[in-house]
Amino acid sequence: MSPRIDSLKSYTQHPYILVITQNVTERALEKKLASSGVIVHRPLKVVGLRRNADSPQSSDVTFEDGRVITAKYVIGADGARSAVRTMAGIGFSDPTKAKEEEDNNLAQMILADVTFDNINAADAASGITLSPNGFFISCPLPSSFNDSLSAEGRVSISERVYRIGCGVPLEEGEIPHSPPKEYIQSLVDRFGPYLLASDPAVNPSPKPTCIKDIVWTSRFRNRASIADTPFTRLGPGEPGEGGVILLIGDAAHIHSPAGGQGMNLGMRDAIFLGEALTKHIHATETQGISEADAILREFATVRHARALEVIQFTKGILSIEGMKYRERISWWCPIDSATVRAWVLWVVGSIPFIQRKMAWEMSGLGRR
């Protein structure tokens, strides 16, 4: 199934797929902030959050180094394990937890940035590989990624780097914290395209392909959770009392990376929060706190709804890509599940309307 990205020409000036790694994106955003006189302080860890004793609409935020700041607005953009969310007492759970979601070939995954000893084979094998018991993806990263690694003083690499991802069935045990090259190579051999296999019995090429270097790895479980609300005021008290607490990004919602929705959804949170905060600040100058808070409540309602949409969208993709293998799709159909999935994806994926629909959904243009 190939989304028709060019069908978005009438909706955006950028109807194409652009691969940009997160560290490159962060550097561009930090540069933009610096040009506006904004300083980003790192690293800082929040260890305390409480109502200010003198100002009922403010909060005291305590950092690990002992520093304390007082603010009317505290925005938790501190990730899935958000300290701000926890200290504010906001719940965080899966809105549609189902038992079958755990019985999925993509319940746990590993990501890795690697180099191969055969670039031609690696380029030719880029893309998604679905097998009866696994899912594998390989994507070449732009040269700007190598430049950023050198600029950050992490490592200097001249070869092209590839981002690979692979589902690891739960029955194989937990993924190692720092998996060795041999472990990752075994996943490539079993679940990846044959051109990337190091096993001559799998790869018919004159010279099998092997992983040369590992730049970075990460392991994770494909879980989905959403905050009960992305807006509250800190602590008990009268309506309108307590500092404003807002959540955006992974602090407000997490989901599978399927469909590439995560960072874009978080950025949209931030953009619309900027508008809501501006309106709220102006409203508090002429209205009561409770009336002005209607602006933030509306923001919270809309962003919560958008996050639920993305969670459902990514769960749908995950259920297809991570489908468990069954020898018979049902008692009356003697065809295995992998074959049925391949047929369905081929037939449905060749329909122009479906191709345009997938492009629209993945772009996020219709889900602001």
PDB file of N, CA and C in Angstrom, residues 168-261:
ATOM      1  N   VAL A 168       9.775  -7.529  17.867  1.00  0.00           N
ATOM      2  CA  VAL A 168      10.331  -8.730  18.490  1.00  0.00           C
ATOM      3  C   VAL A 168       9.208  -9.431  19.243  1.00  0.00           C
ATOM      4  N   PRO A 169       8.796 -10.626  18.805  1.00  0.00           N
ATOM      5  CA  PRO A 169       7.706 -11.334  19.474  1.00  0.00           C
ATOM      6  C   PRO A 169       7.971 -11.487  20.969  1.00  0.00           C
ATOM      7  N   LEU A 170       6.933 -11.318  21.775  1.00  0.00           N
ATOM      8  CA  LEU A 170       7.079 -11.374  23.233  1.00  0.00           C
ATOM      9  C   LEU A 170       7.594 -12.722  23.704  1.00  0.00           C
ATOM     10  N   GLU A 171       7.272 -13.787  22.973  1.00  0.00           N
ATOM     11  CA  GLU A 171       7.726 -15.116  23.391  1.00  0.00           C
ATOM     12  C   GLU A 171       9.246 -15.274  23.307  1.00  0.00           C
ATOM     13  N   GLU A 172       9.918 -14.340  22.639  1.00  0.00           N
ATOM     14  CA  GLU A 172      11.378 -14.390  22.575  1.00  0.00           C
ATOM     15  C   GLU A 172      12.032 -13.686  23.762  1.00  0.00           C
ATOM     16  N   GLY A 173      11.211 -13.168  24.672  1.00  0.00           N
ATOM     17  CA  GLY A 173      11.756 -12.513  25.855  1.00  0.00           C
ATOM     18  C   GLY A 173      11.957 -11.023  25.646  1.00  0.00           C
ATOM     19  N   GLU A 174      12.376 -10.362  26.707  1.00  0.00           N
ATOM     20  CA  GLU A 174      12.566  -8.917  26.658  1.00  0.00           C
ATOM     21  C   GLU A 174      13.789  -8.553  25.825  1.00  0.00           C
ATOM     22  N   ILE A 175      13.707  -7.465  25.102  1.00  0.00           N
ATOM     23  CA  ILE A 175      14.827  -6.976  24.297  1.00  0.00           C
ATOM     24  C   ILE A 175      15.936  -6.500  25.233  1.00  0.00           C
ATOM     25  N   PRO A 176      17.189  -6.872  24.998  1.00  0.00           N
ATOM     26  CA  PRO A 176      18.288  -6.413  25.860  1.00  0.00           C
ATOM     27  C   PRO A 176      18.383  -4.889  25.912  1.00  0.00           C
ATOM     28  N   HIS A 177      18.858  -4.372  27.038  1.00  0.00           N
ATOM     29  CA  HIS A 177      18.968  -2.919  27.209  1.00  0.00           C
ATOM     30  C   HIS A 177      19.928  -2.313  26.194  1.00  0.00           C
ATOM     31  N   SER A 178      21.087  -2.925  26.036  1.00  0.00           N
ATOM     32  CA  SER A 178      22.068  -2.468  25.037  1.00  0.00           C
ATOM     33  C   SER A 178      22.407  -3.663  24.156  1.00  0.00           C
ATOM     34  N   PRO A 179      21.567  -3.960  23.191  1.00  0.00           N
ATOM     35  CA  PRO A 179      21.748  -5.170  22.392  1.00  0.00           C
ATOM     36  C   PRO A 179      23.044  -5.154  21.587  1.00  0.00           C
ATOM     37  N   PRO A 180      23.779  -6.247  21.595  1.00  0.00           N
ATOM     38  CA  PRO A 180      25.008  -6.325  20.806  1.00  0.00           C
ATOM     39  C   PRO A 180      24.691  -6.422  19.314  1.00  0.00           C
ATOM     40  N   LYS A 181      25.720  -6.224  18.518  1.00  0.00           N
ATOM     41  CA  LYS A 181      25.557  -6.272  17.067  1.00  0.00           C
ATOM     42  C   LYS A 181      24.980  -7.614  16.616  1.00  0.00           C
ATOM     43  N   GLU A 182      25.410  -8.706  17.264  1.00  0.00           N
ATOM     44  CA  GLU A 182      24.958 -10.034  16.874  1.00  0.00           C
ATOM     45  C   GLU A 182      23.445 -10.199  17.059  1.00  0.00           C
ATOM     46  N   TYR A 183      22.919  -9.592  18.113  1.00  0.00           N
ATOM     47  CA  TYR A 183      21.479  -9.689  18.376  1.00  0.00           C
ATOM     48  C   TYR A 183      20.690  -8.975  17.283  1.00  0.00           C
ATOM     49  N   ILE A 184      21.117  -7.761  16.959  1.00  0.00           N
ATOM     50  CA  ILE A 184      20.416  -6.991  15.933  1.00  0.00           C
ATOM     51  C   ILE A 184      20.557  -7.656  14.564  1.00  0.00           C
ATOM     52  N   GLN A 185      21.747  -8.208  14.285  1.00  0.00           N
ATOM     53  CA  GLN A 185      21.950  -8.891  13.012  1.00  0.00           C
ATOM     54  C   GLN A 185      21.033 -10.100  12.890  1.00  0.00           C
ATOM     55  N   SER A 186      20.805 -10.803  14.003  1.00  0.00           N
ATOM     56  CA  SER A 186      19.925 -11.973  13.961  1.00  0.00           C
ATOM     57  C   SER A 186      18.488 -11.561  13.631  1.00  0.00           C
ATOM     58  N   LEU A 187      18.061 -10.398  14.125  1.00  0.00           N
ATOM     59  CA  LEU A 187      16.721  -9.902  13.798  1.00  0.00           C
ATOM     60  C   LEU A 187      16.626  -9.539  12.320  1.00  0.00           C
ATOM     61  N   VAL A 188      17.679  -8.914  11.798  1.00  0.00           N
ATOM     62  CA  VAL A 188      17.705  -8.566  10.375  1.00  0.00           C
ATOM     63  C   VAL A 188      17.636  -9.831   9.524  1.00  0.00           C
ATOM     64  N   ASP A 189      18.396 -10.848   9.917  1.00  0.00           N
ATOM     65  CA  ASP A 189      18.431 -12.097   9.156  1.00  0.00           C
ATOM     66  C   ASP A 189      17.071 -12.785   9.137  1.00  0.00           C
ATOM     67  N   ARG A 190      16.347 -12.713  10.260  1.00  0.00           N
ATOM     68  CA  ARG A 190      15.081 -13.446  10.363  1.00  0.00           C
ATOM     69  C   ARG A 190      13.870 -12.668   9.861  1.00  0.00           C
ATOM     70  N   PHE A 191      13.876 -11.348  10.091  1.00  0.00           N
ATOM     71  CA  PHE A 191      12.683 -10.568   9.782  1.00  0.00           C
ATOM     72  C   PHE A 191      12.878  -9.526   8.680  1.00  0.00           C
ATOM     73  N   GLY A 192      14.112  -9.258   8.311  1.00  0.00           N
ATOM     74  CA  GLY A 192      14.383  -8.241   7.307  1.00  0.00           C
ATOM     75  C   GLY A 192      14.348  -8.782   5.895  1.00  0.00           C
ATOM     76  N   PRO A 193      14.545  -7.939   4.892  1.00  0.00           N
ATOM     77  CA  PRO A 193      14.598  -8.385   3.490  1.00  0.00           C
ATOM     78  C   PRO A 193      15.833  -9.235   3.255  1.00  0.00           C
ATOM     79  N   TYR A 194      15.734 -10.147   2.338  1.00  0.00           N
ATOM     80  CA  TYR A 194      16.839 -11.087   2.130  1.00  0.00           C
ATOM     81  C   TYR A 194      18.131 -10.387   1.718  1.00  0.00           C
ATOM     82  N   LEU A 195      18.054  -9.225   1.073  1.00  0.00           N
ATOM     83  CA  LEU A 195      19.259  -8.519   0.644  1.00  0.00           C
ATOM     84  C   LEU A 195      20.091  -8.009   1.826  1.00  0.00           C
ATOM     85  N   LEU A 196      19.479  -7.902   3.004  1.00  0.00           N
ATOM     86  CA  LEU A 196      20.220  -7.441   4.176  1.00  0.00           C
ATOM     87  C   LEU A 196      20.697  -8.589   5.058  1.00  0.00           C
ATOM     88  N   ALA A 197      20.404  -9.821   4.666  1.00  0.00           N
ATOM     89  CA  ALA A 197      20.763 -10.975   5.487  1.00  0.00           C
ATOM     90  C   ALA A 197      22.247 -11.286   5.402  1.00  0.00           C
ATOM     91  N   SER A 198      22.803 -11.672   6.529  1.00  0.00           N
ATOM     92  CA  SER A 198      24.210 -12.077   6.568  1.00  0.00           C
ATOM     93  C   SER A 198      24.366 -13.577   6.345  1.00  0.00           C
ATOM     94  N   ASP A 199      23.248 -14.288   6.348  1.00  0.00           N
ATOM     95  CA  ASP A 199      23.237 -15.737   6.180  1.00  0.00           C
ATOM     96  C   ASP A 199      23.204 -16.083   4.690  1.00  0.00           C
ATOM     97  N   PRO A 200      24.244 -16.745   4.169  1.00  0.00           N
ATOM     98  CA  PRO A 200      24.264 -17.111   2.744  1.00  0.00           C
ATOM     99  C   PRO A 200      23.093 -17.996   2.346  1.00  0.00           C
ATOM    100  N   ALA A 201      22.528 -18.706   3.312  1.00  0.00           N
ATOM    101  CA  ALA A 201      21.399 -19.570   2.999  1.00  0.00           C
ATOM    102  C   ALA A 201      20.136 -18.753   2.714  1.00  0.00           C
ATOM    103  N   VAL A 202      20.133 -17.501   3.168  1.00  0.00           N
ATOM    104  CA  VAL A 202      18.988 -16.615   2.958  1.00  0.00           C
ATOM    105  C   VAL A 202      19.255 -15.629   1.835  1.00  0.00           C
ATOM    106  N   ASN A 203      20.450 -15.083   1.828  1.00  0.00           N
ATOM    107  CA  ASN A 203      20.827 -14.055   0.859  1.00  0.00           C
ATOM    108  C   ASN A 203      21.581 -14.682  -0.309  1.00  0.00           C
ATOM    109  N   PRO A 204      20.980 -14.688  -1.509  1.00  0.00           N
ATOM    110  CA  PRO A 204      21.626 -15.322  -2.660  1.00  0.00           C
ATOM    111  C   PRO A 204      22.729 -14.475  -3.291  1.00  0.00           C
ATOM    112  N   SER A 205      22.966 -13.286  -2.794  1.00  0.00           N
ATOM    113  CA  SER A 205      23.982 -12.408  -3.370  1.00  0.00           C
ATOM    114  C   SER A 205      25.366 -13.033  -3.204  1.00  0.00           C
ATOM    115  N   PRO A 206      26.299 -12.690  -4.086  1.00  0.00           N
ATOM    116  CA  PRO A 206      27.663 -13.229  -3.976  1.00  0.00           C
ATOM    117  C   PRO A 206      28.301 -12.933  -2.619  1.00  0.00           C
ATOM    118  N   LYS A 207      27.952 -11.743  -2.054  1.00  0.00           N
ATOM    119  CA  LYS A 207      28.504 -11.376  -0.752  1.00  0.00           C
ATOM    120  C   LYS A 207      27.350 -10.963   0.164  1.00  0.00           C
ATOM    121  N   PRO A 208      27.088 -11.729   1.238  1.00  0.00           N
ATOM    122  CA  PRO A 208      26.017 -11.368   2.176  1.00  0.00           C
ATOM    123  C   PRO A 208      26.253  -9.989   2.787  1.00  0.00           C
ATOM    124  N   THR A 209      25.196  -9.374   3.250  1.00  0.00           N
ATOM    125  CA  THR A 209      25.275  -8.043   3.854  1.00  0.00           C
ATOM    126  C   THR A 209      25.326  -8.164   5.371  1.00  0.00           C
ATOM    127  N   CYS A 210      26.219  -7.410   5.972  1.00  0.00           N
ATOM    128  CA  CYS A 210      26.363  -7.446   7.432  1.00  0.00           C
ATOM    129  C   CYS A 210      26.313  -6.035   8.011  1.00  0.00           C
ATOM    130  N   ILE A 211      25.830  -5.932   9.232  1.00  0.00           N
ATOM    131  CA  ILE A 211      25.871  -4.655   9.939  1.00  0.00           C
ATOM    132  C   ILE A 211      27.326  -4.343  10.259  1.00  0.00           C
ATOM    133  N   LYS A 212      27.735  -3.138   9.945  1.00  0.00           N
ATOM    134  CA  LYS A 212      29.119  -2.734  10.188  1.00  0.00           C
ATOM    135  C   LYS A 212      29.269  -2.058  11.556  1.00  0.00           C
ATOM    136  N   ASP A 213      28.487  -1.015  11.785  1.00  0.00           N
ATOM    137  CA  ASP A 213      28.553  -0.288  13.056  1.00  0.00           C
ATOM    138  C   ASP A 213      27.147   0.015  13.561  1.00  0.00           C
ATOM    139  N   ILE A 214      27.019   0.092  14.870  1.00  0.00           N
ATOM    140  CA  ILE A 214      25.777   0.504  15.514  1.00  0.00           C
ATOM    141  C   ILE A 214      26.005   1.878  16.133  1.00  0.00           C
ATOM    142  N   VAL A 215      25.219   2.853  15.696  1.00  0.00           N
ATOM    143  CA  VAL A 215      25.348   4.221  16.188  1.00  0.00           C
ATOM    144  C   VAL A 215      24.473   4.456  17.416  1.00  0.00           C
ATOM    145  N   TRP A 216      23.282   3.872  17.405  1.00  0.00           N
ATOM    146  CA  TRP A 216      22.312   4.123  18.472  1.00  0.00           C
ATOM    147  C   TRP A 216      21.264   3.042  18.452  1.00  0.00           C
ATOM    148  N   THR A 217      20.733   2.691  19.624  1.00  0.00           N
ATOM    149  CA  THR A 217      19.633   1.735  19.706  1.00  0.00           C
ATOM    150  C   THR A 217      18.623   2.208  20.743  1.00  0.00           C
ATOM    151  N   SER A 218      17.407   1.754  20.579  1.00  0.00           N
ATOM    152  CA  SER A 218      16.358   2.044  21.553  1.00  0.00           C
ATOM    153  C   SER A 218      15.355   0.909  21.516  1.00  0.00           C
ATOM    154  N   ARG A 219      14.824   0.565  22.657  1.00  0.00           N
ATOM    155  CA  ARG A 219      13.788  -0.467  22.732  1.00  0.00           C
ATOM    156  C   ARG A 219      12.560   0.142  23.390  1.00  0.00           C
ATOM    157  N   PHE A 220      11.393  -0.354  23.045  1.00  0.00           N
ATOM    158  CA  PHE A 220      10.182   0.186  23.641  1.00  0.00           C
ATOM    159  C   PHE A 220       9.028  -0.773  23.449  1.00  0.00           C
ATOM    160  N   ARG A 221       8.006  -0.587  24.283  1.00  0.00           N
ATOM    161  CA  ARG A 221       6.751  -1.310  24.145  1.00  0.00           C
ATOM    162  C   ARG A 221       5.753  -0.397  23.417  1.00  0.00           C
ATOM    163  N   ASN A 222       4.991  -0.968  22.531  1.00  0.00           N
ATOM    164  CA  ASN A 222       3.975  -0.198  21.807  1.00  0.00           C
ATOM    165  C   ASN A 222       2.735  -0.048  22.679  1.00  0.00           C
ATOM    166  N   ARG A 223       2.742   0.986  23.480  1.00  0.00           N
ATOM    167  CA  ARG A 223       1.615   1.255  24.369  1.00  0.00           C
ATOM    168  C   ARG A 223       0.937   2.551  23.948  1.00  0.00           C
ATOM    169  N   ALA A 224      -0.316   2.673  24.327  1.00  0.00           N
ATOM    170  CA  ALA A 224      -1.061   3.907  24.093  1.00  0.00           C
ATOM    171  C   ALA A 224      -1.669   4.358  25.410  1.00  0.00           C
ATOM    172  N   SER A 225      -1.519   5.631  25.716  1.00  0.00           N
ATOM    173  CA  SER A 225      -2.127   6.207  26.919  1.00  0.00           C
ATOM    174  C   SER A 225      -2.444   7.662  26.643  1.00  0.00           C
ATOM    175  N   ILE A 226      -3.400   8.178  27.399  1.00  0.00           N
ATOM    176  CA  ILE A 226      -3.781   9.575  27.248  1.00  0.00           C
ATOM    177  C   ILE A 226      -4.104  10.144  28.624  1.00  0.00           C
ATOM    178  N   ALA A 227      -3.721  11.396  28.841  1.00  0.00           N
ATOM    179  CA  ALA A 227      -3.999  12.055  30.107  1.00  0.00           C
ATOM    180  C   ALA A 227      -5.502  12.272  30.258  1.00  0.00           C
ATOM    181  N   ASP A 228      -5.982  12.184  31.496  1.00  0.00           N
ATOM    182  CA  ASP A 228      -7.412  12.422  31.733  1.00  0.00           C
ATOM    183  C   ASP A 228      -7.827  13.800  31.232  1.00  0.00           C
ATOM    184  N   THR A 229      -6.936  14.761  31.384  1.00  0.00           N
ATOM    185  CA  THR A 229      -7.166  16.108  30.875  1.00  0.00           C
ATOM    186  C   THR A 229      -5.821  16.792  30.690  1.00  0.00           C
ATOM    187  N   PRO A 230      -5.652  17.576  29.634  1.00  0.00           N
ATOM    188  CA  PRO A 230      -4.400  18.324  29.461  1.00  0.00           C
ATOM    189  C   PRO A 230      -4.429  19.686  30.153  1.00  0.00           C
ATOM    190  N   PHE A 231      -5.494  19.978  30.887  1.00  0.00           N
ATOM    191  CA  PHE A 231      -5.577  21.258  31.607  1.00  0.00           C
ATOM    192  C   PHE A 231      -6.202  21.074  32.984  1.00  0.00           C
ATOM    193  N   THR A 232      -5.559  21.626  33.984  1.00  0.00           N
ATOM    194  CA  THR A 232      -6.109  21.655  35.324  1.00  0.00           C
ATOM    195  C   THR A 232      -5.461  22.813  36.076  1.00  0.00           C
ATOM    196  N   ARG A 233      -5.956  23.058  37.263  1.00  0.00           N
ATOM    197  CA  ARG A 233      -5.297  24.008  38.172  1.00  0.00           C
ATOM    198  C   ARG A 233      -4.774  23.223  39.353  1.00  0.00           C
ATOM    199  N   LEU A 234      -3.639  23.613  39.869  1.00  0.00           N
ATOM    200  CA  LEU A 234      -2.921  22.818  40.849  1.00  0.00           C
ATOM    201  C   LEU A 234      -3.558  22.885  42.228  1.00  0.00           C
ATOM    202  N   GLY A 235      -3.881  21.731  42.756  1.00  0.00           N
ATOM    203  CA  GLY A 235      -4.310  21.629  44.136  1.00  0.00           C
ATOM    204  C   GLY A 235      -5.766  21.941  44.364  1.00  0.00           C
ATOM    205  N   PRO A 236      -6.284  21.496  45.504  1.00  0.00           N
ATOM    206  CA  PRO A 236      -7.680  21.764  45.841  1.00  0.00           C
ATOM    207  C   PRO A 236      -7.884  23.224  46.216  1.00  0.00           C
ATOM    208  N   GLY A 237      -9.090  23.685  46.098  1.00  0.00           N
ATOM    209  CA  GLY A 237      -9.395  25.066  46.436  1.00  0.00           C
ATOM    210  C   GLY A 237     -10.617  25.544  45.690  1.00  0.00           C
ATOM    211  N   GLU A 238     -10.869  26.815  45.772  1.00  0.00           N
ATOM    212  CA  GLU A 238     -12.010  27.387  45.072  1.00  0.00           C
ATOM    213  C   GLU A 238     -11.770  27.348  43.558  1.00  0.00           C
ATOM    214  N   PRO A 239     -12.849  27.308  42.761  1.00  0.00           N
ATOM    215  CA  PRO A 239     -12.684  27.344  41.291  1.00  0.00           C
ATOM    216  C   PRO A 239     -11.860  28.553  40.871  1.00  0.00           C
ATOM    217  N   GLY A 240     -10.888  28.321  39.998  1.00  0.00           N
ATOM    218  CA  GLY A 240     -10.044  29.413  39.539  1.00  0.00           C
ATOM    219  C   GLY A 240      -8.788  29.601  40.360  1.00  0.00           C
ATOM    220  N   GLU A 241      -8.671  28.858  41.478  1.00  0.00           N
ATOM    221  CA  GLU A 241      -7.472  28.979  42.293  1.00  0.00           C
ATOM    222  C   GLU A 241      -6.470  27.894  41.917  1.00  0.00           C
ATOM    223  N   GLY A 242      -5.200  28.192  42.174  1.00  0.00           N
ATOM    224  CA  GLY A 242      -4.129  27.280  41.803  1.00  0.00           C
ATOM    225  C   GLY A 242      -3.547  27.666  40.463  1.00  0.00           C
ATOM    226  N   GLY A 243      -2.266  27.411  40.292  1.00  0.00           N
ATOM    227  CA  GLY A 243      -1.626  27.740  39.024  1.00  0.00           C
ATOM    228  C   GLY A 243      -2.119  26.855  37.896  1.00  0.00           C
ATOM    229  N   VAL A 244      -2.071  27.379  36.685  1.00  0.00           N
ATOM    230  CA  VAL A 244      -2.500  26.624  35.512  1.00  0.00           C
ATOM    231  C   VAL A 244      -1.468  25.539  35.193  1.00  0.00           C
ATOM    232  N   ILE A 245      -1.950  24.318  34.996  1.00  0.00           N
ATOM    233  CA  ILE A 245      -1.104  23.203  34.576  1.00  0.00           C
ATOM    234  C   ILE A 245      -1.614  22.723  33.225  1.00  0.00           C
ATOM    235  N   LEU A 246      -0.729  22.675  32.233  1.00  0.00           N
ATOM    236  CA  LEU A 246      -1.094  22.238  30.889  1.00  0.00           C
ATOM    237  C   LEU A 246      -0.123  21.158  30.427  1.00  0.00           C
ATOM    238  N   LEU A 247      -0.636  20.210  29.665  1.00  0.00           N
ATOM    239  CA  LEU A 247       0.184  19.117  29.147  1.00  0.00           C
ATOM    240  C   LEU A 247       0.137  19.102  27.625  1.00  0.00           C
ATOM    241  N   ILE A 248       1.286  18.877  27.002  1.00  0.00           N
ATOM    242  CA  ILE A 248       1.354  18.732  25.551  1.00  0.00           C
ATOM    243  C   ILE A 248       2.338  17.623  25.197  1.00  0.00           C
ATOM    244  N   GLY A 249       2.262  17.167  23.971  1.00  0.00           N
ATOM    245  CA  GLY A 249       3.193  16.134  23.506  1.00  0.00           C
ATOM    246  C   GLY A 249       3.009  14.827  24.248  1.00  0.00           C
ATOM    247  N   ASP A 250       4.114  14.093  24.437  1.00  0.00           N
ATOM    248  CA  ASP A 250       4.050  12.782  25.076  1.00  0.00           C
ATOM    249  C   ASP A 250       3.587  12.853  26.519  1.00  0.00           C
ATOM    250  N   ALA A 251       3.683  13.993  27.150  1.00  0.00           N
ATOM    251  CA  ALA A 251       3.160  14.134  28.505  1.00  0.00           C
ATOM    252  C   ALA A 251       1.641  14.024  28.508  1.00  0.00           C
ATOM    253  N   ALA A 252       1.014  14.362  27.390  1.00  0.00           N
ATOM    254  CA  ALA A 252      -0.448  14.337  27.279  1.00  0.00           C
ATOM    255  C   ALA A 252      -0.960  13.071  26.612  1.00  0.00           C
ATOM    256  N   HIS A 253      -0.120  12.429  25.774  1.00  0.00           N
ATOM    257  CA  HIS A 253      -0.583  11.247  25.044  1.00  0.00           C
ATOM    258  C   HIS A 253       0.605  10.511  24.450  1.00  0.00           C
ATOM    259  N   ILE A 254       0.550   9.203  24.453  1.00  0.00           N
ATOM    260  CA  ILE A 254       1.559   8.386  23.776  1.00  0.00           C
ATOM    261  C   ILE A 254       0.837   7.334  22.939  1.00  0.00           C
ATOM    262  N   HIS A 255       1.500   6.895  21.882  1.00  0.00           N
ATOM    263  CA  HIS A 255       0.911   5.882  21.008  1.00  0.00           C
ATOM    264  C   HIS A 255       2.021   5.271  20.175  1.00  0.00           C
ATOM    265  N   SER A 256       1.669   4.270  19.414  1.00  0.00           N
ATOM    266  CA  SER A 256       2.624   3.619  18.525  1.00  0.00           C
ATOM    267  C   SER A 256       3.187   4.615  17.508  1.00  0.00           C
ATOM    268  N   PRO A 257       4.455   4.440  17.104  1.00  0.00           N
ATOM    269  CA  PRO A 257       5.012   5.315  16.065  1.00  0.00           C
ATOM    270  C   PRO A 257       4.486   4.998  14.668  1.00  0.00           C
ATOM    271  N   ALA A 258       3.608   4.012  14.551  1.00  0.00           N
ATOM    272  CA  ALA A 258       3.053   3.653  13.247  1.00  0.00           C
ATOM    273  C   ALA A 258       2.380   4.857  12.606  1.00  0.00           C
ATOM    274  N   GLY A 259       2.739   5.129  11.372  1.00  0.00           N
ATOM    275  CA  GLY A 259       2.142   6.255  10.658  1.00  0.00           C
ATOM    276  C   GLY A 259       2.863   7.570  10.868  1.00  0.00           C
ATOM    277  N   GLY A 260       3.884   7.582  11.711  1.00  0.00           N
ATOM    278  CA  GLY A 260       4.690   8.788  11.910  1.00  0.00           C
ATOM    279  C   GLY A 260       3.917   9.987  12.423  1.00  0.00           C
ATOM    280  N   GLN A 261       3.065   9.776  13.438  1.00  0.00           N
ATOM    281  CA  GLN A 261       2.192  10.850  13.910  1.00  0.00           C
ATOM    282  C   GLN A 261       2.688  11.556  15.174  1.00  0.00           C
TER     283      GLN A 261
END
